[in-house]
mmCIF file of C-alpha atoms in Angstrom:
data_model
loop_
_atom_site.group_PDB
_atom_site.id
_atom_site.type_symbol
_atom_site.label_atom_id
_atom_site.label_comp_id
_atom_site.label_asym_id
_atom_site.label_seq_id
_atom_site.Cartn_x
_atom_site.Cartn_y
_atom_site.Cartn_z
ATOM 1 C CA MET L 1 99.376 151.204 -18.853
ATOM 2 C CA ALA L 2 98.528 154.395 -17.157
ATOM 3 C CA ASP L 3 96.146 153.653 -14.050
ATOM 4 C CA SER L 4 92.953 154.894 -14.981
ATOM 5 C CA ALA L 5 91.805 154.312 -11.489
ATOM 6 C CA LYS L 6 90.455 157.231 -9.141
ATOM 7 C CA THR L 7 92.294 158.283 -6.145
ATOM 8 C CA LEU L 8 91.722 161.050 -3.397
ATOM 9 C CA LEU L 9 93.045 161.282 -0.274
ATOM 10 C CA VAL L 10 90.924 162.414 2.834
ATOM 11 C CA GLN L 11 93.074 163.161 6.289
ATOM 12 C CA ILE L 12 91.367 164.484 9.268
ATOM 13 C CA ASP L 13 92.141 165.160 12.437
ATOM 14 C CA SER L 14 90.271 162.804 15.045
ATOM 15 C CA ARG L 15 87.190 164.540 16.361
ATOM 16 C CA LEU L 16 84.025 163.017 15.806
ATOM 17 C CA GLU L 17 83.171 167.363 14.588
ATOM 18 C CA MET L 18 85.040 165.891 11.601
ATOM 19 C CA THR L 19 82.677 162.460 10.710
ATOM 20 C CA SER L 20 80.382 164.189 8.850
ATOM 21 C CA LEU L 21 82.459 166.182 6.584
ATOM 22 C CA VAL L 22 83.613 163.019 5.503
ATOM 23 C CA GLY L 23 80.638 161.134 5.326
ATOM 24 C CA THR L 24 79.419 164.221 2.857
ATOM 25 C CA CYS L 25 82.528 164.084 0.097
ATOM 26 C CA ILE L 26 81.997 160.116 0.507
ATOM 27 C CA ARG L 27 78.390 160.420 -0.971
ATOM 28 C CA ALA L 28 78.976 162.996 -3.504
ATOM 29 C CA LEU L 29 82.031 161.047 -4.653
ATOM 30 C CA CYS L 30 79.831 157.973 -5.382
ATOM 31 C CA LEU L 31 76.684 159.980 -6.960
ATOM 32 C CA ASP L 32 79.521 161.190 -9.355
ATOM 33 C CA ALA L 33 80.352 156.967 -9.619
ATOM 34 C CA GLY L 34 77.043 156.408 -10.421
ATOM 35 C CA LEU L 35 75.412 155.155 -7.323
ATOM 36 C CA ASP L 36 72.159 155.811 -6.884
ATOM 37 C CA GLU L 37 70.350 157.534 -3.124
ATOM 38 C CA MET L 38 70.588 154.716 -1.548
ATOM 39 C CA ALA L 39 73.930 153.130 -2.417
ATOM 40 C CA ALA L 40 75.445 156.660 -1.890
ATOM 41 C CA TYR L 41 73.507 156.493 1.498
ATOM 42 C CA GLN L 42 75.391 153.014 2.471
ATOM 43 C CA VAL L 43 78.826 153.949 1.550
ATOM 44 C CA GLN L 44 78.842 157.268 3.343
ATOM 45 C CA THR L 45 77.216 155.287 6.695
ATOM 46 C CA CYS L 46 79.985 152.720 6.413
ATOM 47 C CA THR L 47 82.786 154.855 5.670
ATOM 48 C CA ILE L 48 81.368 156.473 9.086
ATOM 49 C CA GLU L 49 81.668 153.646 10.473
ATOM 50 C CA ALA L 50 85.084 153.038 10.011
ATOM 51 C CA VAL L 51 86.481 156.713 10.953
ATOM 52 C CA ASN L 52 84.306 156.442 14.034
ATOM 53 C CA ASN L 53 85.800 153.831 15.464
ATOM 54 C CA ALA L 54 89.216 155.067 14.802
ATOM 55 C CA ILE L 55 88.601 158.102 16.496
ATOM 56 C CA ILE L 56 87.081 156.357 19.274
ATOM 57 C CA HIS L 57 88.835 152.665 19.264
ATOM 58 C CA ALA L 58 92.121 153.499 18.318
ATOM 59 C CA TYR L 59 92.801 156.421 19.358
ATOM 60 C CA GLY L 60 90.418 156.554 23.206
ATOM 61 C CA GLY L 61 88.314 159.323 21.772
ATOM 62 C CA GLN L 62 91.683 161.905 21.611
ATOM 63 C CA SER L 63 92.233 164.338 19.702
ATOM 64 C CA GLY L 64 95.513 166.076 17.446
ATOM 65 C CA HIS L 65 95.457 162.573 15.438
ATOM 66 C CA SER L 66 95.979 161.379 11.590
ATOM 67 C CA VAL L 67 92.669 159.343 10.697
ATOM 68 C CA GLU L 68 93.502 158.785 6.736
ATOM 69 C CA ILE L 69 90.250 158.217 4.260
ATOM 70 C CA ARG L 70 91.615 156.616 0.734
ATOM 71 C CA TRP L 71 88.769 156.888 -1.607
ATOM 72 C CA ARG L 72 89.819 154.739 -4.709
ATOM 73 C CA LEU L 73 87.078 154.126 -7.918
ATOM 74 C CA ASP L 74 88.134 151.985 -11.306
ATOM 75 C CA ASP L 75 86.749 149.673 -13.359
ATOM 76 C CA ALA L 76 85.815 147.129 -10.280
ATOM 77 C CA GLY L 77 84.676 149.271 -7.883
ATOM 78 C CA LEU L 78 85.174 151.572 -5.551
ATOM 79 C CA SER L 79 87.119 151.471 -2.336
ATOM 80 C CA ILE L 80 87.739 153.254 0.356
ATOM 81 C CA GLN L 81 90.927 152.549 3.227
ATOM 82 C CA VAL L 82 90.008 154.221 6.615
ATOM 83 C CA GLY L 83 93.949 154.558 8.639
ATOM 84 C CA ASP L 84 95.011 155.385 11.030
ATOM 85 C CA HIS L 85 98.307 154.829 13.458
ATOM 86 C CA GLY L 86 96.363 154.167 16.723
ATOM 87 C CA LYS L 87 95.255 151.182 18.797
ATOM 88 C CA THR L 88 95.674 147.710 16.940
ATOM 89 C CA MET L 89 92.143 146.511 17.140
ATOM 90 C CA ALA L 90 92.590 142.775 19.064
ATOM 91 C CA GLU L 91 89.875 140.739 17.363
ATOM 92 C CA MET L 92 87.257 141.260 14.996
ATOM 93 C CA PRO L 93 83.729 141.616 16.543
ATOM 94 C CA PRO L 94 81.726 139.099 15.931
ATOM 95 C CA GLU L 95 79.371 137.856 12.612
ATOM 96 C CA ILE L 96 75.998 138.345 14.534
ATOM 97 C CA ALA L 97 72.784 140.308 14.061
ATOM 98 C CA PRO L 98 73.716 142.994 17.674
ATOM 99 C CA ASP L 99 70.464 142.772 19.673
ATOM 100 C CA PRO L 100 68.119 145.371 18.500
ATOM 101 C CA LEU L 101 68.052 146.587 22.040
ATOM 102 C CA ALA L 102 72.237 146.969 22.414
ATOM 103 C CA GLU L 103 73.694 150.580 22.936
ATOM 104 C CA SER L 104 76.114 149.710 20.763
ATOM 105 C CA GLY L 105 78.503 147.320 19.088
ATOM 106 C CA ARG L 106 76.689 148.298 15.156
ATOM 107 C CA GLY L 107 79.258 149.596 13.063
ATOM 108 C CA TRP L 108 80.381 146.391 11.954
ATOM 109 C CA TRP L 109 77.632 144.756 11.437
ATOM 110 C CA ILE L 110 76.335 147.174 9.177
ATOM 111 C CA MET L 111 79.962 148.027 7.015
ATOM 112 C CA ARG L 112 79.978 143.847 6.204
ATOM 113 C CA GLN L 113 75.652 144.141 5.617
ATOM 114 C CA TRP L 114 75.622 146.782 3.226
ATOM 115 C CA MET L 115 79.593 146.768 1.611
ATOM 116 C CA ASP L 116 80.213 143.552 -0.249
ATOM 117 C CA SER L 117 83.396 143.242 1.576
ATOM 118 C CA VAL L 118 85.261 144.268 4.332
ATOM 119 C CA ASP L 119 88.514 144.066 5.563
ATOM 120 C CA TYR L 120 90.763 144.780 8.720
ATOM 121 C CA GLU L 121 94.645 145.133 8.586
ATOM 122 C CA THR L 122 97.826 145.943 10.174
ATOM 123 C CA ASP L 123 101.649 146.462 9.902
ATOM 124 C CA GLY L 124 104.130 148.570 11.481
ATOM 125 C CA THR L 125 102.711 151.365 9.525
ATOM 126 C CA GLY L 126 99.572 151.716 11.124
ATOM 127 C CA ASN L 127 96.178 149.771 10.786
ATOM 128 C CA ARG L 128 93.194 149.854 7.880
ATOM 129 C CA VAL L 129 89.803 149.092 7.346
ATOM 130 C CA ILE L 130 89.113 148.200 3.801
ATOM 131 C CA LEU L 131 85.535 148.628 2.253
ATOM 132 C CA ARG L 132 84.623 147.662 -1.219
ATOM 133 C CA LYS L 133 81.274 147.907 -3.504
ATOM 134 C CA LEU L 134 81.260 146.392 -6.761
ATOM 135 C CA LEU L 135 79.784 148.055 -8.892
ATOM 136 C CA ALA L 136 77.422 146.715 -12.020
ATOM 137 C CA MET N 1 73.179 174.566 19.740
ATOM 138 C CA ARG N 2 69.750 174.356 20.015
ATOM 139 C CA TYR N 3 68.718 170.956 18.019
ATOM 140 C CA TRP N 4 64.863 170.429 18.913
ATOM 141 C CA LEU N 5 62.127 172.854 18.086
ATOM 142 C CA GLU N 6 59.245 172.648 19.841
ATOM 143 C CA GLN N 7 55.630 172.481 18.093
ATOM 144 C CA GLU N 8 52.105 173.036 19.643
ATOM 145 C CA ASP N 9 49.933 170.233 18.633
ATOM 146 C CA ASP N 10 46.504 168.890 20.958
ATOM 147 C CA ARG N 11 46.519 165.777 20.622
ATOM 148 C CA GLY N 12 50.531 165.641 22.690
ATOM 149 C CA ASP N 13 54.088 166.843 22.898
ATOM 150 C CA LEU N 14 55.850 167.275 19.970
ATOM 151 C CA LEU N 15 58.889 168.226 19.038
ATOM 152 C CA GLN N 16 61.041 168.395 15.387
ATOM 153 C CA LEU N 17 64.575 167.929 15.071
ATOM 154 C CA GLN N 18 66.505 171.207 13.384
ATOM 155 C CA VAL N 19 69.915 169.105 12.150
ATOM 156 C CA LYS N 20 70.606 167.072 8.773
ATOM 157 C CA GLN N 21 72.464 165.156 10.574
ATOM 158 C CA LEU N 22 73.453 163.158 14.026
ATOM 159 C CA THR N 23 76.089 161.452 14.159
ATOM 160 C CA ALA N 24 79.028 160.534 17.620
ATOM 161 C CA ALA N 25 79.445 164.364 17.571
ATOM 162 C CA SER N 26 75.493 165.577 18.564
ATOM 163 C CA ALA N 27 73.549 162.491 19.042
ATOM 164 C CA PRO N 28 74.260 163.347 22.906
ATOM 165 C CA GLN N 29 73.457 166.820 23.158
ATOM 166 C CA ALA N 30 70.324 166.245 20.966
ATOM 167 C CA PHE N 31 69.225 163.738 22.945
ATOM 168 C CA GLU N 32 69.959 165.279 26.236
ATOM 169 C CA GLU N 33 67.867 167.795 24.800
ATOM 170 C CA VAL N 34 65.061 165.571 24.972
ATOM 171 C CA ARG N 35 65.696 163.808 27.735
ATOM 172 C CA GLN N 36 65.424 167.592 29.411
ATOM 173 C CA ARG N 37 61.807 167.958 27.513
ATOM 174 C CA MET N 38 60.192 164.822 28.954
ATOM 175 C CA HIS N 39 57.890 165.184 30.918
ATOM 176 C CA ALA N 40 56.073 162.476 32.955
ATOM 177 C CA ALA N 41 54.058 160.265 31.528
ATOM 178 C CA ARG N 42 53.374 162.439 28.116
ATOM 179 C CA PRO N 43 53.074 160.325 25.152
ATOM 180 C CA LEU N 44 55.661 162.324 22.410
ATOM 181 C CA VAL N 45 56.297 162.511 18.837
ATOM 182 C CA MET N 46 60.203 162.835 17.301
ATOM 183 C CA ASP N 47 59.764 164.626 13.943
ATOM 184 C CA MET N 48 62.707 164.034 11.998
ATOM 185 C CA ARG N 49 61.614 164.443 8.249
ATOM 186 C CA GLN N 50 64.747 166.734 8.232
ATOM 187 C CA LEU N 51 67.310 163.796 8.970
ATOM 188 C CA ASP N 52 69.483 162.839 5.999
ATOM 189 C CA PHE N 53 71.821 160.642 8.015
ATOM 190 C CA ILE N 54 71.997 159.127 11.211
ATOM 191 C CA ASP N 55 75.263 156.909 12.407
ATOM 192 C CA SER N 56 75.325 154.188 14.754
ATOM 193 C CA SER N 57 76.138 155.624 17.305
ATOM 194 C CA ALA N 58 72.771 157.972 16.852
ATOM 195 C CA ILE N 59 70.989 154.586 17.002
ATOM 196 C CA GLY N 60 72.293 153.307 20.715
ATOM 197 C CA GLU N 61 71.233 156.980 21.803
ATOM 198 C CA LEU N 62 67.950 156.249 20.385
ATOM 199 C CA VAL N 63 67.681 152.864 21.704
ATOM 200 C CA LEU N 64 68.391 154.149 25.423
ATOM 201 C CA LEU N 65 66.182 157.309 25.274
ATOM 202 C CA GLY N 66 63.282 155.014 24.105
ATOM 203 C CA ARG N 67 64.696 153.065 27.268
ATOM 204 C CA GLN N 68 63.647 155.120 28.854
ATOM 205 C CA PHE N 69 60.490 156.450 27.297
ATOM 206 C CA ARG N 70 59.338 152.607 28.281
ATOM 207 C CA THR N 71 59.999 152.964 31.788
ATOM 208 C CA ARG N 72 57.868 155.660 32.110
ATOM 209 C CA ALA N 73 55.165 154.148 30.410
ATOM 210 C CA ALA N 74 55.042 156.626 27.964
ATOM 211 C CA ALA N 75 54.733 156.903 24.305
ATOM 212 C CA PHE N 76 57.474 157.368 22.184
ATOM 213 C CA VAL N 77 56.754 157.068 17.764
ATOM 214 C CA ILE N 78 59.591 158.863 15.835
ATOM 215 C CA SER N 79 57.861 159.860 12.556
ATOM 216 C CA GLY N 80 59.234 161.533 9.258
ATOM 217 C CA LEU N 81 62.278 158.916 8.548
ATOM 218 C CA SER N 82 63.357 159.081 4.951
ATOM 219 C CA PRO N 83 63.590 155.188 2.897
ATOM 220 C CA PRO N 84 67.142 155.010 3.010
ATOM 221 C CA LEU N 85 67.110 156.542 6.966
ATOM 222 C CA MET N 86 64.250 153.289 7.350
ATOM 223 C CA GLY N 87 66.879 151.191 5.575
ATOM 224 C CA LEU N 88 69.607 151.193 8.876
ATOM 225 C CA VAL N 89 66.338 150.958 11.527
ATOM 226 C CA GLU N 90 65.529 148.229 9.287
ATOM 227 C CA MET N 91 68.512 146.325 9.203
ATOM 228 C CA MET N 92 69.213 147.064 13.311
ATOM 229 C CA ARG N 93 65.096 145.499 13.393
ATOM 230 C CA LEU N 94 64.591 148.748 15.450
ATOM 231 C CA ASN N 95 61.185 148.417 14.310
ATOM 232 C CA GLN N 96 60.259 145.694 16.039
ATOM 233 C CA VAL N 97 60.838 147.108 19.294
ATOM 234 C CA MET N 98 60.353 150.813 18.439
ATOM 235 C CA ASP N 99 57.904 152.902 16.979
ATOM 236 C CA PHE N 100 57.827 154.637 14.024
ATOM 237 C CA SER N 101 55.294 156.964 11.375
ATOM 238 C CA PRO N 102 55.627 157.440 7.749
ATOM 239 C CA ASP N 103 54.578 161.506 9.441
ATOM 240 C CA VAL N 104 53.578 163.367 12.328
ATOM 241 C CA ASP N 105 49.255 162.478 12.248
ATOM 242 C CA GLY N 106 50.193 158.770 11.389
ATOM 243 C CA ALA N 107 52.028 158.932 14.496
ATOM 244 C CA PHE N 108 49.522 160.391 16.247
ATOM 245 C CA ALA N 109 46.949 158.036 15.451
ATOM 246 C CA LYS N 110 49.877 155.162 16.354
ATOM 247 C CA MET N 111 49.337 156.689 19.800
ATOM 248 C CA ALA N 112 45.265 156.755 19.471
ATOM 249 C CA THR N 113 45.017 153.298 18.985
ATOM 250 C CA ASP N 114 47.310 151.866 21.583
ATOM 251 C CA THR N 115 44.989 151.598 23.956
ATOM 252 C CA SER N 116 47.263 151.136 26.701
ATOM 253 C CA GLY N 117 48.680 154.362 26.333
ATOM 254 C CA ALA N 118 52.132 153.145 26.301
ATOM 255 C CA ASP N 119 54.113 152.454 23.669
ATOM 256 C CA SER N 120 52.646 148.924 22.309
ATOM 257 C CA HIS N 121 56.937 147.382 22.910
ATOM 258 C CA HIS N 122 56.875 148.225 26.629
ATOM 259 C CA GLY N 123 56.544 144.565 27.176
ATOM 260 C CA ARG N 124 59.836 143.453 25.276
#
């Protein structure tokens, strides 16, 4: 049986100025998939947070490395994988609300609040953050 | 790149953001521009109605800027954030530690009713 899923792979260099393009692309894909403005904004934000983490933490803010964003839409919902080949995250960030006066440490909280699930996987080929959202 | 347009307003200083997105790539420079325009103890409204995206790095820069205003005991109000962006602000509880208003007039009215002359979250 043919796979009816729609997939798209976007690959960027590990430069922070590239994240806006990724966000614009993801937002358009979400709207095309039928999400409303708020939900599309939420998925856009979570994707950019994951891409920021790959560039800043996995690659130490250095350009010249690859970040891959894989979009998949099927009957169950959408998933976005953000992959890198840099430093692996040593431990998962705590699932507690960040202090409103903190200057950093909000990315994972935002992803966990706005996506239906957020997973982190690592193996010999690299690291992946997997964002999932169910479609009503 | 110039991020802000300084608007004439007899009620106080007003900066209007000229870009649609503030991210880890742009926020440090954008808020550094604000710091360079800060006048000691002068209240400031930052009109962000043109903004349609902000990430957590930019929120961190916003928090840092708000802290600098509190240190100077100067009122600081952000106006015009769209509903999705206010949703992010509320989820991060920034509205508990900083002042926001739907529009510029409301922002200046908020300053006028603050009898201390400083941001209402100054004591935190």
